[in-house]
Structure formats: structure tokens, C-alpha cells
Short mmCIF file of C-alpha atoms in Angstrom, two decimals:
data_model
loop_
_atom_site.label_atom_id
_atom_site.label_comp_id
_atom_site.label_asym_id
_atom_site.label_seq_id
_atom_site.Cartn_x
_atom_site.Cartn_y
_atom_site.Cartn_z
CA UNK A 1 89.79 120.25 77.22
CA UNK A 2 92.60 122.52 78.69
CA UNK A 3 91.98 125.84 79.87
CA UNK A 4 94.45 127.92 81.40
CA UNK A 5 94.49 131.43 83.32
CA UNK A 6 90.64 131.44 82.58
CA UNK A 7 89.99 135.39 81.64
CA UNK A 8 86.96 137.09 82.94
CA UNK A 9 84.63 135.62 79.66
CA UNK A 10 85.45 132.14 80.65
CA UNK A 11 84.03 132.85 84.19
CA UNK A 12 80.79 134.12 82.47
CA UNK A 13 80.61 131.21 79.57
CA UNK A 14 81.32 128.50 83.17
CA UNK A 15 78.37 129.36 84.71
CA UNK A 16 75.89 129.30 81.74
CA UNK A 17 77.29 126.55 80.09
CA UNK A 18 79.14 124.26 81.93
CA UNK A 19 77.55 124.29 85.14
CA UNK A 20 74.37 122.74 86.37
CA UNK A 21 72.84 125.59 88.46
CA UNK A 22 71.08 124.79 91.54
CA UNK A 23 69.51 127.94 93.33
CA UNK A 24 72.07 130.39 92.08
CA UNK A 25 74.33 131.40 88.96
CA UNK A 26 78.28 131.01 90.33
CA UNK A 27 78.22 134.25 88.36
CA UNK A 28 77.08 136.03 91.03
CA UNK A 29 78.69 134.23 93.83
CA UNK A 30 82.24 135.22 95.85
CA UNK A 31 84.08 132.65 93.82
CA UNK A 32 86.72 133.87 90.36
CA UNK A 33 87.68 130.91 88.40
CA UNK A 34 91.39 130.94 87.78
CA UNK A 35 91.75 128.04 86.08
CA UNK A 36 89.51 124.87 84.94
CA UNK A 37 90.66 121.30 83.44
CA UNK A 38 89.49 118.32 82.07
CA UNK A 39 91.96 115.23 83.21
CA UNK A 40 92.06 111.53 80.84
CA UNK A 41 92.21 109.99 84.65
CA UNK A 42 88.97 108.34 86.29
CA UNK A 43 90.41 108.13 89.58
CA UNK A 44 90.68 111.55 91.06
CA UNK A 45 91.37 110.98 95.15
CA UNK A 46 92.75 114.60 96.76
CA UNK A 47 93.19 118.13 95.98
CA UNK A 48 96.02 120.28 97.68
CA UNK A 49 97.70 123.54 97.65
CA UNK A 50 101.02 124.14 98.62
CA UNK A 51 101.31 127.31 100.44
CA UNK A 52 105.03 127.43 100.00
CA UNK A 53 105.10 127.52 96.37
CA UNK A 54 101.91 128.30 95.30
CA UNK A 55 101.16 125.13 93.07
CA UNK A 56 98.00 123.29 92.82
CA UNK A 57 98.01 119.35 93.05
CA UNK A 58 95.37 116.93 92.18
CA UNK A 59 95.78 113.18 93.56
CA UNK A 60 94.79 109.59 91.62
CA UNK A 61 95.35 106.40 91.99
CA UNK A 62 95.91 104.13 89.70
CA UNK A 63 97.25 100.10 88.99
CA UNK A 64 97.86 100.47 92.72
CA UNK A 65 100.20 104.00 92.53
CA UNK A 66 99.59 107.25 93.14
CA UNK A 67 100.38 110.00 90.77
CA UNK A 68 100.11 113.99 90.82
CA UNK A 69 99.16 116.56 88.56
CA UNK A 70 100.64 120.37 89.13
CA UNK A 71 99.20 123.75 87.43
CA UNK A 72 101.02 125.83 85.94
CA UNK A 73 102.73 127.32 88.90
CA UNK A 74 104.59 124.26 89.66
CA UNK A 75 108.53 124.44 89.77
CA UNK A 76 108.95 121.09 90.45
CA UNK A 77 109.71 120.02 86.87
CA UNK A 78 110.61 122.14 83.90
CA UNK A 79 109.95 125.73 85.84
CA UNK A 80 107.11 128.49 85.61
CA UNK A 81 104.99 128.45 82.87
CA UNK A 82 104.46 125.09 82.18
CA UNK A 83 101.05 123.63 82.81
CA UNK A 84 99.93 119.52 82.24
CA UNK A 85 102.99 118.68 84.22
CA UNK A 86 102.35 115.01 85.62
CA UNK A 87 104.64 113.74 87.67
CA UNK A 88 104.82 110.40 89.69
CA UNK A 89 105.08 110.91 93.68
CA UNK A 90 105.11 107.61 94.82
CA UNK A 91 105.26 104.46 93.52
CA UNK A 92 103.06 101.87 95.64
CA UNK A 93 104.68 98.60 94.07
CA UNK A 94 101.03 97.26 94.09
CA UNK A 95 100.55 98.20 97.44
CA UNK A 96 98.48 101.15 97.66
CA UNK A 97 95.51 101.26 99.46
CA UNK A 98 94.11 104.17 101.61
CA UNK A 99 95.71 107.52 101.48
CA UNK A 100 94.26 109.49 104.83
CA UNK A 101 96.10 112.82 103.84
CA UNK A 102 99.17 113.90 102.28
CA UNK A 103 99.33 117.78 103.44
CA UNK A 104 100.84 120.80 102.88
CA UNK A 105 102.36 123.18 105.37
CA UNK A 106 103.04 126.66 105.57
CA UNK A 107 106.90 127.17 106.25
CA UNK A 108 106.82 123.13 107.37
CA UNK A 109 106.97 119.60 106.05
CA UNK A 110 105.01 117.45 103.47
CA UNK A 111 103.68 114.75 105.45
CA UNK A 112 102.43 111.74 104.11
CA UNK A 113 100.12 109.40 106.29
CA UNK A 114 98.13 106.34 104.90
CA UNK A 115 96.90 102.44 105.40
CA UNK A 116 97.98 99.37 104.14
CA UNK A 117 96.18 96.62 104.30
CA UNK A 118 96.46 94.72 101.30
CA UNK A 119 99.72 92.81 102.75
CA UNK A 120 100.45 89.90 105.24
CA UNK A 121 99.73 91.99 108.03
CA UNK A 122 97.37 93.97 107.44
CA UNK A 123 95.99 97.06 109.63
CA UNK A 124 99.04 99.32 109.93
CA UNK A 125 99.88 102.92 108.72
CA UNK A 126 102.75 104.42 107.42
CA UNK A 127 104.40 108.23 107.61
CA UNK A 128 106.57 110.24 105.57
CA UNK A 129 107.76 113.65 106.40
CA UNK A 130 109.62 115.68 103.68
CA UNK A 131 109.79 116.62 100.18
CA UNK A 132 107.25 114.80 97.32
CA UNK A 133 109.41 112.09 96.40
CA UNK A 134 109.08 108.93 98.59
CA UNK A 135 110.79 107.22 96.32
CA UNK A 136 109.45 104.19 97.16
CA UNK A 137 110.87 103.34 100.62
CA UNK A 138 107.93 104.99 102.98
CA UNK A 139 108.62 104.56 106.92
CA UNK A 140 106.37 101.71 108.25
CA UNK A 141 104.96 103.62 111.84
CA UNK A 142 104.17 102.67 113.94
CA UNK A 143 104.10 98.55 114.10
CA UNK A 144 100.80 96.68 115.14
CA UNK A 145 97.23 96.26 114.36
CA UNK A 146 96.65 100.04 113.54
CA UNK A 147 94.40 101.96 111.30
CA UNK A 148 94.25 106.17 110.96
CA UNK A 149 91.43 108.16 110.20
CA UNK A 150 92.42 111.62 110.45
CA UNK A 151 95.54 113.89 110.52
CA UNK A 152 96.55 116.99 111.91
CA UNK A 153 99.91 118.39 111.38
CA UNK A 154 101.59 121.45 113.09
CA UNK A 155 105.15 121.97 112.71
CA UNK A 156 107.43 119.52 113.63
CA UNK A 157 104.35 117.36 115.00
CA UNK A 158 101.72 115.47 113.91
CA UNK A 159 98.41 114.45 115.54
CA UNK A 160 96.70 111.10 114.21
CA UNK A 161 93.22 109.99 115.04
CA UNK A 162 92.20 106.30 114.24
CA UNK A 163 91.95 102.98 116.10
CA UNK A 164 94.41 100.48 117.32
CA UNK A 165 94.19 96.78 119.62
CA UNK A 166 95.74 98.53 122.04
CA UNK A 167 92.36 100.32 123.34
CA UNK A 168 89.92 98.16 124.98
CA UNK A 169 86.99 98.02 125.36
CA UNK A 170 87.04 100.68 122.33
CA UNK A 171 89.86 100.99 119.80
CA UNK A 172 90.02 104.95 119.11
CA UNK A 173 93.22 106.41 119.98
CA UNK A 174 94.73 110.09 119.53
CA UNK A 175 99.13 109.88 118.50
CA UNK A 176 100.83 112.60 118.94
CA UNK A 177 103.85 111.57 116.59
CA UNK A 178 107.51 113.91 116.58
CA UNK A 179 109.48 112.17 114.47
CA UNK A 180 111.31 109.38 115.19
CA UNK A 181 109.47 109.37 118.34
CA UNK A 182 105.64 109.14 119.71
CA UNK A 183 105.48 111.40 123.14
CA UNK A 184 102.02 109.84 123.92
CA UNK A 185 99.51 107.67 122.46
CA UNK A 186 95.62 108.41 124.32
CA UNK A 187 92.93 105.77 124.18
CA UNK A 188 89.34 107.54 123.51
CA UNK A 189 85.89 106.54 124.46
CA UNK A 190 84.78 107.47 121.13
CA UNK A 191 85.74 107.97 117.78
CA UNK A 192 88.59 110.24 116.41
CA UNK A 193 87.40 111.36 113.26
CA UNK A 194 88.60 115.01 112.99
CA UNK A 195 90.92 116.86 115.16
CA UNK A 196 91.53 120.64 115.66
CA UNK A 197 94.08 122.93 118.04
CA UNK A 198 92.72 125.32 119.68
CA UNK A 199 96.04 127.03 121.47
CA UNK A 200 97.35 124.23 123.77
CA UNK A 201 94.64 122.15 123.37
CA UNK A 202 93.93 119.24 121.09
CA UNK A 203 90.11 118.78 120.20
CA UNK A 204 89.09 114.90 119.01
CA UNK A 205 85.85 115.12 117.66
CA UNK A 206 84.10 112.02 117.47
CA UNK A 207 80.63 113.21 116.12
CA UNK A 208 78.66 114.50 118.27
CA UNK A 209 81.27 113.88 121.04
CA UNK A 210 84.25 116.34 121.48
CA UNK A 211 87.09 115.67 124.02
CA UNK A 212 89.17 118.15 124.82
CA UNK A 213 93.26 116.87 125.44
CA UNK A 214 96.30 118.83 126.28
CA UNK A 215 98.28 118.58 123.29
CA UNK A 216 101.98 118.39 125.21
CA UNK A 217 100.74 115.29 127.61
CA UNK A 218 97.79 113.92 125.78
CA UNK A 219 96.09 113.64 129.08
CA UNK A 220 91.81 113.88 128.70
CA UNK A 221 90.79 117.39 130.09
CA UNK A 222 86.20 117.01 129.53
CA UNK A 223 84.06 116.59 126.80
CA UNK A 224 81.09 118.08 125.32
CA UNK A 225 78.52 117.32 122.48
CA UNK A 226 78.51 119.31 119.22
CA UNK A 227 74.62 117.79 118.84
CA UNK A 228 72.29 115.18 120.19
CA UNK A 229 72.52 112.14 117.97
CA UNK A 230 73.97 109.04 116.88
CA UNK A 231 77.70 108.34 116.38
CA UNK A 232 79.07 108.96 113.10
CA UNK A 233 82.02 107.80 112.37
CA UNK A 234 82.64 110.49 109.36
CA UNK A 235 82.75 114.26 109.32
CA UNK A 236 84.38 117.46 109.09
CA UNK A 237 85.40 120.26 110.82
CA UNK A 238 87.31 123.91 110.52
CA UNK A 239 88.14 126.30 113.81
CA UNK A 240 88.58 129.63 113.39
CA UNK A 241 89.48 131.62 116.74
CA UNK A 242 86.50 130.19 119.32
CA UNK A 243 84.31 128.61 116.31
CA UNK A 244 84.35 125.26 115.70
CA UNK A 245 82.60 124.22 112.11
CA UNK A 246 81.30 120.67 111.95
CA UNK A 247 79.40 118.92 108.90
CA UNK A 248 78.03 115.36 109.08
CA UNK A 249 75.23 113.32 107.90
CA UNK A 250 72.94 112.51 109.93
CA UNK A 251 69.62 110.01 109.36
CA UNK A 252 70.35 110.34 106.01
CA UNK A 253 70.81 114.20 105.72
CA UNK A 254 74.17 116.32 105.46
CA UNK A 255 74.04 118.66 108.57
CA UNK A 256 76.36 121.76 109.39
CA UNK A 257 77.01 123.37 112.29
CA UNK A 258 78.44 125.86 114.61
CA UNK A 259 79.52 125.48 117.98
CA UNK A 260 81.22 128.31 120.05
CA UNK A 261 83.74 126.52 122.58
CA UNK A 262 82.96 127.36 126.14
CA UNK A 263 79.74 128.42 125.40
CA UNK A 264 77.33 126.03 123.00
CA UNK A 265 75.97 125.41 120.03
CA UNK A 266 75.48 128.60 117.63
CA UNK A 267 73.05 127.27 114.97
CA UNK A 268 73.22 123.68 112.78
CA UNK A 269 72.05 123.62 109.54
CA UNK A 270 70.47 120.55 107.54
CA UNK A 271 71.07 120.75 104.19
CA UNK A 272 69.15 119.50 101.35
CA UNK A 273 71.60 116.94 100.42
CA UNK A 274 72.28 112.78 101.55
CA UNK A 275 76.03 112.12 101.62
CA UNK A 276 79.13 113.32 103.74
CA UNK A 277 80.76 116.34 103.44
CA UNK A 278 84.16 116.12 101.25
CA UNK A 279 85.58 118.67 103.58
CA UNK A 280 85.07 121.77 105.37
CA UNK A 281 87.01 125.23 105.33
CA UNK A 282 86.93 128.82 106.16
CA UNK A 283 87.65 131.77 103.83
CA UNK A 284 88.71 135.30 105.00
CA UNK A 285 85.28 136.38 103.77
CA UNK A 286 83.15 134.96 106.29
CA UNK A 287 82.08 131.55 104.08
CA UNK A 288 81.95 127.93 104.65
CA UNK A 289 83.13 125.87 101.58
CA UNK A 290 81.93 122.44 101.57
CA UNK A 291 81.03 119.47 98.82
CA UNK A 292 78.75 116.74 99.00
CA UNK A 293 78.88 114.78 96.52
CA UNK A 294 78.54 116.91 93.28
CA UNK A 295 77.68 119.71 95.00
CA UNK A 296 79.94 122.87 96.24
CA UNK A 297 78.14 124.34 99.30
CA UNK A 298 79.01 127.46 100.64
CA UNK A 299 77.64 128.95 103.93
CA UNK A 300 77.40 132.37 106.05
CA UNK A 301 79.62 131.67 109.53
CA UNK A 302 77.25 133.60 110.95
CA UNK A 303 73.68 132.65 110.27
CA UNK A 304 74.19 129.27 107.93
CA UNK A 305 72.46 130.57 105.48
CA UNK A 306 73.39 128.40 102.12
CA UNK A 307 73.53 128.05 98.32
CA UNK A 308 75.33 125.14 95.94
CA UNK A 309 76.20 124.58 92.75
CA UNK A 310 76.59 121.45 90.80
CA UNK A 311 78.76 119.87 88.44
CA UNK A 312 79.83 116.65 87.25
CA UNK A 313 78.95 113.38 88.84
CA UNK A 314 81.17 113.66 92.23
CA UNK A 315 83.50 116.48 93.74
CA UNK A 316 86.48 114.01 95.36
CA UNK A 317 89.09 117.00 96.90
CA UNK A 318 88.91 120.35 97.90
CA UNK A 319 91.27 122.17 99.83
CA UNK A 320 91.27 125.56 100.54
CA UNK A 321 94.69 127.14 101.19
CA UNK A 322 97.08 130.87 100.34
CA UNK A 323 93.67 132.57 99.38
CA UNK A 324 92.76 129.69 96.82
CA UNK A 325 89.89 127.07 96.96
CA UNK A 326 90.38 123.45 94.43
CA UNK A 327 88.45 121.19 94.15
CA UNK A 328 88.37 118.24 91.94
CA UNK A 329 86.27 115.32 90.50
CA UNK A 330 84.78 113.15 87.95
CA UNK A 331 82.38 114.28 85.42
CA UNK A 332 79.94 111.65 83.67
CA UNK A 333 82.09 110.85 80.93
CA UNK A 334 84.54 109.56 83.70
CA UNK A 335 87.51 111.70 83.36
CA UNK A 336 88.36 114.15 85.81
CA UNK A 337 88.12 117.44 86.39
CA UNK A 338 90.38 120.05 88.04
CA UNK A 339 89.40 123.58 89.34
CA UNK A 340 90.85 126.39 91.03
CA UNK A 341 89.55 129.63 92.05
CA UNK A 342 89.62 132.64 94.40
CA UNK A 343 86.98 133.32 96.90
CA UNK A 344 86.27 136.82 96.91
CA UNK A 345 83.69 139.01 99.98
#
């Protein structure tokens, strides 16, 4: 099924026919589709938007590669106008394990980050900075027993959460990595499972634990709790000005909340849903967007009042990025699926 430049009809004939509804029609939601495919590939991973160029990008892996699939905005092969372009980025040579992120920035480089463990030494990650093409010969960084959970690029730096045998009694560590070199490297008392800036500050959120660092020195500043609970060692989170977004599941339950930084918690939100969240962002519109997994969620900042919708049998990547929210998937027949559209008030 390929669909391109969906007109207003499509949008209509989406939520009445493809769609499983939950509480509400997507009709009547602040979300236009712009465009909607159906992908032969089983394996969708990640979903990105390049801000730079406007393309969309869906992520699978495959006989140990990884491959990418562009919409029609893509200039990277064969110009404008041309949708279905696939195109390999990198070439794993059988090594390909665990992507962390591979994103996008605004004016800024493509940075690469994942794990490899499937070789004699296992329990290292490597980074790329550039263009797409890796060509096969990614930058092994840096050595040791290390594993990443989370990235955070801005600029010319990158922040990586994870864990490494060089934190005792606990293995969580915050890098602050500009290229070729690592300015510091901060051993936690928690987790590092998401990271945020807020100005000069690095947050390292651990769930529920927060610790604030100074982003040029890496030095610990305090902590704080987003809620009372157990560790968990997945989540999300967003910041927008002094709000700091957080989803997790907890006992079983996805739960989202809102925490206002030198002041407390806002309001949390349990949602009617067992899984973690795919990934959390902010519109310009004053909405959450979030997936668990077949379910898109989307929340008020403001009160955390909710509705979903459903569709297929897992939502894999979203990102949210130059006024455009993707997400992609696997429906029940096992392909995957592909869809972008604009969030509107």
C-alpha cells in the first residue's frame, strides 16, 4: 500500500477505516496526516526527522545491517519528488546489535551512538559524527567494558548516559564526549536513563532520581525525586523552559508526569496502559505525544488530561521534529508501517 501527500479524504477514510479507535476519532484530534505507508520490512527500529532538510527516515534492521527509508522529501538520492527511496546507511558486517540513537540536529551533526556486543569483547559503544554514510568503518569510543543508554547531543557535544567498570560500587556514568576528546566522565549513584539541558546544567534522570550536573565540569550539583517509587531503569522525558515531562511504568502501569524544576511535582498521570513509553515530546500546541505499545497518547501540559488511538500491533519510533510528528511500526500482518503528520492547536 503506498500513499503519498494524503489529501484531506484520506485523513477522513484513516480514521474510520484504518484505525482502531480507542476513546476518540483522530478525526477530531490536533493531528493532519501528511503521509501514510505500508513497508515489506518486519523490523522497524527508529523514526527521525531531519530538521535540515526536511526528510523523514524510518530505521530497520536486518541480517545484522541497518537500512533507511526516506519520504519523498529526501535529496539524498535521485532529488525531490521521489518517494520509496531505500537506501543503505550502514553496513554492520554481521555486527549490529543495539542502536541507542542516531539523531538529527538542527544546523549540527548526525551522530551515531550504539553497542556492540556480539564480538570478542563485548560491552563497548561506538560514535560517529557526520553525514549518513558510515561506510562501514564506525569509530570504536571509547575502549573498555562500556554500555550507553541514552544520548543527548548539542552542537559540537554530546552527552551519553549508560554504565561502565569504571564506577563502583554502581556502574552509571554521565560522558560528556567533544570529539576526539572526553572533557569529563561522572560516576552516578543511580541510573542514567534520560538526560536533558536546562541552560548550563545537565539533568541525569534516573527514574525517580534526578541529579543535577554542570554541563562544562560534570561536577554533581543535588538531586531531587520526580516521584516516590522504585528504580526504573527505562523512561522518557521532554523539557520545555522550567517543565520537565517524564513517562515510566511503574508496578505494571505507564505513568506521566510533570515536574516544575525548583519547585515540585505539577501533576503525574497513570495511564490505562502496561508497557514503556516509546518516547516523549512537546508540540507548540501545548500536547504531550507519547506511544506505548500500539497506542499514540497525547496529553494537555497543563492538566494531563489524555486520549489514544490505536493501530497496528506495536508503534517502534516516533520523533517529533520542524513541526512534524512520525511514528512507525508493525501492523499484524508483520510489515511495517510509516506515518507522518502535523500536529495542529
Amino acid at each position: 500500500m503506498q500513499l503519498d501527500r494524503l489529501s484531506a479524504p484520506f485523513n477522513i477514510w484513516w480514521c474510520i477505516g484504518v484505525m482502531s479507535l480507542s476513546s476518540a476519532s483522530l478525526c477530531a484530534q490536533p493531528l493532519i496526516v501528511d503521509w501514510y505507508d505500508e513497508l515489506d520490512l518486519p523490523d522497524l527500529t527508529f523514526a527521525y526527522i531531519d530538521p535540515n532538510l526536511g526528510g523523514a527516515e524510518v530505521l530497520w534492521g536486518g541480517n545484522d545491517d541497518l537500512y533507511c527509508y526516506y519520504d519523498e522529501k529526501s535529496i539524498y538520492f535521485g532529488g525531490f519528488g521521489q518517494p520509496n527511496v531505500f537506501y543503505s546507511c550502514y553496513d554492520g558486517g554481521g555486527s549490529f546489535d543495539d542502536l541507542v540513537a542516531a539523531p538529527y540536529q538542527l544546523n549540527g551533526p548526525r551522530t551515531w551512538v550504539w553497542n556492540r556486543q556480539s564480538i570478542a569483547t563485548p560491552g563497548y559503544f561506538l560514535i560517529s559524527f557526520g553525514p549518513t554514510e558510515l561506510y562501514n568503518i564506525p569509530l570504536i569510543y571509547p575502549p573498555g567494558s562500556e554500555y550507553a543508554r541514552c544520548v543527548l547531543p548539542d552542537g559540537q557535544q554530546l552527552y551519553i548516559g549508560g554504565t561502565s567498570t569504571d564506577c563502583s560500587p554502581q556502574s552509571d556514568i554521565v560522558y560528556r564526549v567533544e570529539w576526539p576528546d572526553i572533557p569529563w566522565r561522572t560516576c552516578l549513584p543511580h541510573g542514567a536513563v534520560s538526560l536533558e539541558l536546562q541552560m548550563d546544567t545537565l539533568l541525569a534522570i534516573g527514574f525517580p532520581t534526578v541529579t543535577r550536573l554542570d554541563a562544562q565540569s560534570g561536577a554533581p550539583m543535588d538531586s531531587f525525586d520526580l516521584f516516590d517509587g522504585a528504580a526504573n531503569f527505562y523512561g522518557k522525558s521532554c523539557i520545555r523552559g522550567d517543565s520537565l515531562y517524564w513517562s515510566c511504568e511503574i508496578l505494571g502501569a505507564t505513568h506521566v508526569g510533570k515536574y516544575i524544576l525548583g519547585v515540585g511535582p505539577a501533576w503525574e498521570q497513570t495511564l490505562p496502559f502496561a508497557g514503556a513509553p516509546v518516547e516523549l515530546f512537546q508540540d507548540d500546541y501545548g500536547h504531550l505525544w507519547t506511544a506505548v505499545e500500539n497506542s499514540l497518547i497525547w496529553m494537555n501540559t497543563q492538566t494531563g488530561a489524555f486520549d489514544s488511538i490505536s493501530y497496528g500491533t506495536r508503534i517502534n519510533g516516533m520523533d517529533l521534529s520542524a513541526g512534524s510528528l512520525l511514528i512507525s511500526g508493525t501492523l499484524p500482518d508483520m510489515q511495517g508501517f510509516a506515518l507522518r503528520a502535523t500536529p495542529t492547536p
